[in-house]
XYZ file of C-alpha atoms in Angstrom:
516
model
C 122.003 128.868 81.779
C 122.955 125.200 81.753
C 120.584 122.501 80.573
C 117.824 121.187 82.820
C 118.301 118.236 85.128
C 115.656 115.592 85.839
C 116.464 114.206 89.256
C 113.734 111.621 89.838
C 110.481 110.390 88.263
C 108.336 112.680 90.438
C 110.526 115.803 90.214
C 110.012 118.554 87.646
C 113.108 119.307 85.547
C 115.174 122.226 86.841
C 118.350 123.937 85.690
C 121.501 123.232 87.722
C 121.343 126.823 88.999
C 117.832 126.324 90.355
C 118.715 122.958 91.863
C 121.689 124.572 93.604
C 119.474 127.353 94.988
C 116.958 124.822 96.300
C 119.782 122.729 97.755
C 121.120 125.758 99.626
C 117.722 126.107 101.292
C 117.433 122.383 101.966
C 114.322 122.196 99.772
C 112.888 119.656 97.362
C 110.180 120.835 94.945
C 107.838 118.405 93.193
C 104.185 117.756 92.460
C 101.958 117.915 95.538
C 101.490 114.407 96.906
C 98.111 112.992 97.872
C 99.429 112.563 101.416
C 100.292 116.263 101.716
C 96.998 117.569 100.319
C 95.293 117.805 103.763
C 98.297 119.706 105.133
C 98.224 122.049 102.127
C 94.557 122.752 102.840
C 95.494 123.609 106.439
C 98.260 125.970 105.268
C 95.906 127.683 102.807
C 93.317 128.264 105.524
C 95.928 129.553 107.969
C 97.639 131.842 105.432
C 94.723 133.814 103.991
C 91.705 135.633 105.443
C 88.487 133.629 105.384
C 87.115 135.565 102.402
C 90.303 134.923 100.363
C 91.324 131.342 101.200
C 90.371 128.570 98.782
C 87.904 126.033 100.132
C 89.007 122.415 100.702
C 86.843 121.445 97.692
C 88.625 123.946 95.455
C 92.020 122.770 96.670
C 91.128 119.166 95.828
C 89.798 120.309 92.449
C 93.042 122.125 91.646
C 95.197 119.120 92.473
C 92.947 116.685 90.591
C 92.473 118.833 87.479
C 95.576 121.036 87.407
C 98.112 118.779 89.114
C 100.941 119.866 86.796
C 100.517 123.350 88.253
C 100.367 122.341 91.935
C 103.880 121.958 93.374
C 105.017 121.419 96.951
C 108.271 122.297 98.702
C 109.480 119.919 101.421
C 112.601 119.624 103.549
C 115.117 117.164 102.109
C 116.544 116.008 105.444
C 115.759 116.506 109.114
C 117.198 119.606 110.722
C 117.735 121.467 107.431
C 116.268 124.874 106.965
C 118.816 127.067 105.230
C 118.348 130.144 107.376
C 117.816 129.043 110.938
C 115.633 126.448 112.565
C 115.029 122.959 111.318
C 112.274 120.508 110.672
C 111.513 116.905 109.875
C 112.599 115.264 106.628
C 109.748 115.459 104.146
C 107.952 118.160 106.143
C 105.778 120.406 103.968
C 107.316 123.880 103.838
C 104.867 125.401 101.370
C 103.248 125.146 97.958
C 102.372 127.034 94.786
C 99.257 126.266 92.767
C 97.491 127.697 89.737
C 95.015 127.024 86.938
C 94.918 127.918 83.242
C 92.496 130.075 81.283
C 92.049 131.575 77.829
C 92.774 135.235 77.154
C 95.487 137.474 78.551
C 93.576 139.232 81.325
C 92.457 137.692 84.586
C 88.840 137.755 85.678
C 86.882 136.200 88.511
C 85.280 133.754 86.042
C 88.546 132.692 84.381
C 90.192 132.106 87.763
C 87.352 129.908 89.012
C 87.873 126.969 86.611
C 90.755 125.253 84.815
C 91.000 125.179 81.015
C 93.813 122.724 80.141
C 94.268 124.400 76.743
C 94.499 127.893 78.230
C 97.617 129.927 77.463
C 97.444 131.993 80.656
C 98.446 130.384 83.950
C 96.997 132.153 86.975
C 98.814 131.501 90.248
C 96.276 131.307 93.067
C 98.434 130.583 96.096
C 102.057 131.030 97.121
C 102.051 129.695 100.670
C 104.815 129.033 103.210
C 104.136 127.602 106.662
C 104.447 130.221 109.396
C 107.432 128.555 111.083
C 109.393 128.667 107.792
C 108.688 132.255 106.755
C 111.222 135.057 106.173
C 113.977 132.680 105.065
C 113.700 133.180 101.303
C 111.743 129.952 100.782
C 108.835 131.608 98.962
C 111.184 133.287 96.469
C 113.101 130.111 95.570
C 109.931 128.020 95.500
C 108.193 130.443 93.126
C 111.238 130.782 90.853
C 111.431 126.989 90.587
C 107.700 126.830 89.877
C 107.904 129.312 86.987
C 110.963 127.550 85.546
C 109.160 124.200 85.668
C 106.202 125.678 83.767
C 108.520 127.277 81.204
C 110.317 123.977 80.613
C 107.414 121.535 80.566
C 104.198 123.316 79.542
C 104.361 124.343 75.863
C 100.795 125.650 75.841
C 101.408 128.244 78.561
C 102.561 131.599 77.190
C 102.297 133.735 80.315
C 102.107 133.387 84.103
C 99.924 135.883 85.975
C 98.993 136.530 89.582
C 97.289 139.146 91.699
C 99.068 140.499 94.765
C 98.600 143.026 97.507
C 100.844 146.085 97.636
C 103.098 144.710 100.358
C 104.209 141.719 98.261
C 104.887 143.443 94.932
C 108.622 143.657 95.654
C 108.936 139.936 96.401
C 107.149 138.981 93.179
C 109.224 141.470 91.197
C 112.374 139.741 92.499
C 111.028 136.520 90.949
C 110.725 138.144 87.509
C 107.119 139.372 87.539
C 106.282 142.824 86.158
C 103.500 145.069 87.429
C 100.568 145.491 85.044
C 98.433 147.717 87.260
C 95.370 147.518 89.471
C 93.434 144.276 88.913
C 89.696 144.298 88.130
C 89.356 141.103 90.177
C 87.548 141.595 93.479
C 88.813 139.086 96.031
C 88.140 139.981 99.648
C 88.116 143.590 100.867
C 91.607 144.774 99.830
C 92.690 146.017 96.371
C 94.867 143.712 94.254
C 97.509 144.395 91.636
C 98.058 142.217 88.570
C 101.567 140.983 87.732
C 102.829 138.727 84.935
C 105.761 136.966 83.321
C 105.756 136.327 79.564
C 107.373 133.020 78.663
C 109.593 132.698 75.602
C 107.623 130.491 73.208
C 110.772 129.934 71.122
C 112.505 128.100 73.966
C 112.361 124.284 73.758
C 110.014 122.597 76.224
C 110.450 119.263 77.973
C 107.396 117.021 77.911
C 106.954 114.177 80.381
C 106.087 110.712 79.132
C 105.770 107.229 80.587
C 106.241 103.903 78.817
C 103.884 101.212 80.067
C 103.641 97.490 79.333
C 99.903 96.810 79.056
C 97.964 93.555 79.453
C 100.603 92.064 81.710
C 101.695 92.518 85.305
C 105.325 91.837 84.354
C 107.835 94.124 82.680
C 108.893 93.258 79.141
C 105.667 91.328 78.536
C 102.356 92.524 77.176
C 102.214 95.434 74.734
C 104.279 98.594 75.263
C 102.743 102.028 74.789
C 104.185 105.485 75.351
C 101.901 107.933 77.157
C 102.304 111.696 76.691
C 100.321 114.062 78.898
C 99.696 116.639 76.174
C 98.318 116.830 72.640
C 100.358 119.975 71.881
C 97.288 121.961 70.944
C 96.007 119.236 68.625
C 99.115 119.222 66.415
C 98.583 115.896 64.616
C 101.765 116.269 62.571
C 103.838 116.595 65.752
C 102.080 113.654 67.404
C 102.740 111.500 64.343
C 106.428 112.425 64.348
C 106.667 111.546 68.040
C 105.064 108.153 67.347
C 107.623 107.488 64.618
C 110.436 108.537 66.955
C 109.185 106.311 69.794
C 109.023 103.431 67.282
C 106.726 101.158 69.273
C 103.313 99.819 68.356
C 101.383 102.715 69.896
C 101.981 106.176 71.323
C 99.039 107.959 72.910
C 98.445 111.599 73.782
C 96.243 112.949 76.574
C 94.672 116.340 77.183
C 92.639 117.056 80.302
C 89.220 118.488 79.463
C 87.645 121.410 81.355
C 85.317 120.470 84.214
C 83.628 122.168 87.125
C 84.587 121.128 90.680
C 81.242 119.320 91.050
C 81.741 117.343 87.817
C 85.310 116.405 88.701
C 84.406 115.137 92.174
C 81.329 113.134 91.143
C 82.226 111.763 87.695
C 86.009 111.667 87.634
C 88.145 113.547 85.113
C 87.708 113.447 81.342
C 90.745 113.343 79.055
C 90.862 113.677 75.290
C 92.797 110.646 74.018
C 94.389 110.054 70.603
C 96.393 107.035 69.451
C 99.186 106.947 66.850
C 101.191 104.062 65.416
C 104.387 104.711 63.452
C 102.183 104.376 60.360
C 99.325 106.718 61.292
C 96.513 107.650 63.663
C 93.948 104.979 64.607
C 90.367 105.270 65.858
C 90.696 102.770 68.706
C 93.514 101.125 70.641
C 92.817 99.020 73.701
C 96.313 98.502 75.071
C 97.217 102.194 74.816
C 93.941 103.094 76.553
C 94.899 100.753 79.378
C 98.394 102.273 79.439
C 96.978 105.813 79.539
C 94.645 105.065 82.454
C 97.375 103.228 84.359
C 99.834 106.101 83.843
C 97.337 108.691 85.099
C 96.758 106.701 88.294
C 100.400 105.714 88.717
C 101.682 109.279 88.271
C 99.149 110.628 90.757
C 97.331 112.743 88.168
C 94.046 111.010 89.027
C 92.986 109.804 92.462
C 93.332 106.016 92.895
C 89.607 105.435 93.453
C 88.307 107.654 90.654
C 87.158 106.389 87.246
C 88.645 108.008 84.146
C 86.672 108.943 81.055
C 88.393 109.260 77.685
C 86.895 111.290 74.855
C 88.024 109.532 71.656
C 87.241 109.053 67.985
C 85.314 105.920 69.046
C 83.213 107.750 71.638
C 83.583 108.053 75.401
C 85.547 105.186 76.981
C 85.532 104.654 80.744
C 88.254 102.957 82.809
C 88.166 101.732 86.408
C 90.733 99.860 88.511
C 90.024 97.217 91.159
C 91.963 96.399 94.316
C 94.004 93.702 92.526
C 95.222 96.086 89.837
C 92.959 94.937 86.995
C 91.909 97.885 84.844
C 88.439 97.541 83.318
C 87.731 99.373 80.050
C 84.302 99.857 78.516
C 84.509 99.569 74.709
C 82.069 99.300 71.805
C 81.869 95.754 70.457
C 82.937 94.886 66.907
C 80.751 92.226 65.331
C 82.301 90.113 62.599
C 80.260 89.633 59.438
C 79.249 86.449 57.667
C 81.856 83.934 56.607
C 83.431 84.572 53.231
C 82.697 81.793 50.707
C 85.511 79.292 50.254
C 85.765 80.167 46.561
C 86.057 83.895 47.293
C 89.296 85.283 45.843
C 89.801 87.592 48.807
C 89.461 84.678 51.213
C 91.996 82.661 49.261
C 94.488 85.540 49.329
C 94.071 85.912 53.102
C 94.583 82.204 53.767
C 97.657 82.081 51.544
C 99.150 85.231 53.110
C 98.846 83.653 56.560
C 100.684 80.553 55.384
C 97.681 78.308 55.997
C 96.900 76.965 52.532
C 99.597 74.302 52.605
C 98.633 72.918 56.016
C 96.637 69.729 55.671
C 95.405 70.231 52.124
C 93.557 72.883 50.177
C 89.996 72.914 51.468
C 88.313 74.838 54.291
C 85.942 74.114 57.126
C 88.610 72.510 59.276
C 90.170 70.497 56.481
C 92.728 72.260 54.239
C 94.843 74.698 56.182
C 92.893 74.076 59.364
C 90.779 77.134 58.514
C 87.377 77.166 60.251
C 86.154 80.697 59.504
C 87.184 83.802 57.553
C 85.220 87.031 57.893
C 85.523 90.782 58.297
C 84.427 93.347 60.831
C 84.470 97.117 60.361
C 88.266 97.297 60.689
C 89.911 93.899 60.413
C 89.893 90.433 58.914
C 89.244 87.646 61.423
C 90.274 84.036 60.855
C 89.507 81.103 63.147
C 91.764 78.082 62.780
C 92.376 74.812 64.555
C 94.947 74.777 67.385
C 97.359 72.818 65.196
C 97.093 75.382 62.400
C 97.453 78.185 64.941
C 100.740 76.732 66.167
C 102.201 76.662 62.653
C 101.185 80.096 61.347
C 103.707 81.483 58.862
C 102.398 84.912 57.792
C 103.918 86.686 54.797
C 103.898 90.383 55.737
C 104.341 91.553 52.162
C 101.291 89.578 51.045
C 99.228 90.724 54.047
C 100.118 94.366 53.383
C 98.708 94.043 49.871
C 95.255 93.167 51.260
C 92.911 96.030 52.152
C 92.522 95.765 55.933
C 93.747 97.503 59.081
C 94.856 94.169 60.491
C 94.398 90.406 60.634
C 93.120 88.563 63.718
C 93.924 84.851 63.852
C 92.330 82.873 66.670
C 91.736 79.368 67.982
C 90.071 77.863 71.020
C 91.866 77.747 74.366
C 93.533 74.395 73.846
C 97.308 74.666 74.309
C 99.010 73.027 71.339
C 102.560 73.946 72.435
C 104.572 74.045 75.616
C 105.437 77.469 76.994
C 108.333 79.056 75.147
C 108.505 76.533 72.308
C 109.744 78.200 69.111
C 109.654 81.584 70.860
C 105.861 81.828 70.729
C 104.052 82.514 73.989
C 101.230 80.179 75.011
C 98.369 80.149 77.448
C 100.738 78.642 79.985
C 102.321 82.090 80.337
C 99.109 83.817 81.424
C 98.505 85.492 84.753
C 95.252 83.635 85.331
C 95.891 80.023 84.222
C 93.628 78.453 81.597
C 92.129 80.513 78.784
C 89.051 80.298 76.584
C 90.697 81.373 73.333
C 94.048 82.417 71.893
C 94.870 84.943 69.205
C 97.558 86.729 67.229
C 97.265 90.047 65.394
C 99.168 91.257 62.318
C 99.001 94.823 60.937
C 101.800 95.458 58.418
C 99.802 98.271 56.791
C 99.978 100.170 60.097
C 103.716 99.629 60.424
C 103.289 96.723 62.878
C 104.139 93.243 61.630
C 102.806 91.584 64.795
C 101.137 93.452 67.638
C 102.051 91.973 71.048
C 98.558 92.359 72.595
C 95.625 94.071 70.875
C 92.745 95.333 72.984
C 90.681 96.491 70.005
C 90.885 93.016 68.447
C 89.284 91.622 71.598
C 86.283 93.880 70.972
C 85.630 91.452 68.110
C 87.034 88.272 69.653
C 84.931 88.538 72.818
C 81.488 88.581 71.152
C 82.629 85.977 68.602
C 83.809 83.482 71.211
C 81.034 84.444 73.619
C 78.498 83.376 71.014
C 80.361 80.141 70.204
C 80.972 79.162 73.819
C 77.711 80.456 75.251
C 79.580 82.557 77.805
C 79.719 86.205 78.772
C 82.917 86.189 80.834
C 86.057 84.816 79.195
C 89.835 84.955 79.325
C 91.842 85.407 76.139
C 95.558 85.051 75.590
C 97.412 86.767 72.754
C 100.213 84.382 71.867
C 102.800 86.809 70.523
C 106.427 86.433 71.620
C 105.759 88.901 74.490
C 102.306 87.512 75.291
C 99.480 89.048 77.279
C 96.194 88.233 79.010
C 92.835 89.935 78.424
C 89.715 89.283 80.491
C 86.524 90.066 78.561
C 82.846 90.408 79.434
C 80.242 90.858 76.711
C 76.626 91.958 76.739
C 76.460 93.372 80.262
C 72.911 94.577 80.803
C 74.187 97.664 82.610
C 76.406 98.575 79.691
C 74.127 97.588 76.818
C 74.452 94.688 74.408
C 76.758 96.658 72.115
C 79.526 96.986 74.691
C 82.511 94.895 75.733
C 84.363 95.277 79.030
C 88.044 94.387 78.667
C 90.325 93.989 81.678
C 94.080 93.853 81.937
C 97.013 94.642 84.164
C 99.893 97.012 83.431
C 103.311 98.052 84.701
C 105.464 101.167 84.173
C 108.812 100.429 82.537
C 110.433 103.864 82.381
C 109.726 107.588 82.458
C 111.414 110.377 80.563
C 111.371 113.832 79.015
C 110.841 114.612 75.346
C 112.208 117.907 74.021
C 109.789 119.951 71.915
């Protein structure tokens, strides 16, 4: 068999042979669209007896929580139908949907929910609209479905279904083998269990999206790669992928099990882990924004639903407003007391940032323009004057020798340079005009000399500047060469005083497949 072909961002990858078979039928197979969900519900109701058809609530649950396993077949062009009769371009011909469970045998309980880490995929529905039946559509649609799972879902080891006696031959022609009478009781007729074992040694193709976060423009903000799997928690693999991607952050998502009631009322929950080329981190704001944006943009989460992320820093919640701003609820990071001016560690930090020679040798706004040096739980934070900020000359080798995840350098919102001068972005490049503070972030120990925009740093910057300015709502600009804008709100009563809400925009730059 020839290698798989990826024909468009929303299509699953198929082999040339499968694409040719679908083409001969005039079909296009892809993830079920939000627009076609009501029609799919109608087809489900019309295709099965009342005691066998999935409810509209269950259909919505399957698409929202097992969208990778819910594919539709539509007509490519008007009048096509590969066997007689035509239809409208884009018309829904049919669909296949399933959910995952643990264990090798199907049961009523395992078929009721979706376990994203399950190795057994249970197909619930193989449906073709009545006016398109008996043309071979179901066979080609199901073959394409199984191939897509085999190519893109490394955690799935087997595909199972239950069928009535009259359909055993059709499923056998698609590669399924008969296991025997099923213990599952579903309606009044007996069912037979069938399965296909997938070759776990075959390489899989994993979808990913690269997103520019904290900017509404491509090639600005901070890029992050978003993978929709954690490969069973394989940290070594995730780290190797992050090194291969070679950008500041690569994040990995895994949908968590939920009941239909939980999914509809609270939104989905995803496990989220972040990796830099240098290692895993406990918190990353821009990659969280990228992950949420990718889930909405790819149609994996409904546009109006919040998303909860289970992370090493606790549960983080994201919401998106009508203007495209994504709000993220984070724990605040409070900076400690100022380090004494005669502290050796402080001196090393100031020298490593290239500040000691600016304006003399003292502190407190005199030598080096340094106004404050302190530490939070993760990073060093340094406030400087706008003039000192505009002339930063960090020595990455010296910074890497200092024990700290990273170094935050900040000044008030005054704009000391014109936009683009010396290649450093300024507040004049922001989406929202004037800003309350500016910052830069350096993390050579994590393999990142300068981070373009750092959400986690704003968990410290927001309460720091909020206290200094006497404000709860602020706009910050990270003045890296790419630049990016972060809106921040601290101390919301509804969120608790220990929380910070960060907001930013994002844009998808490209999508692709990663071979595993």
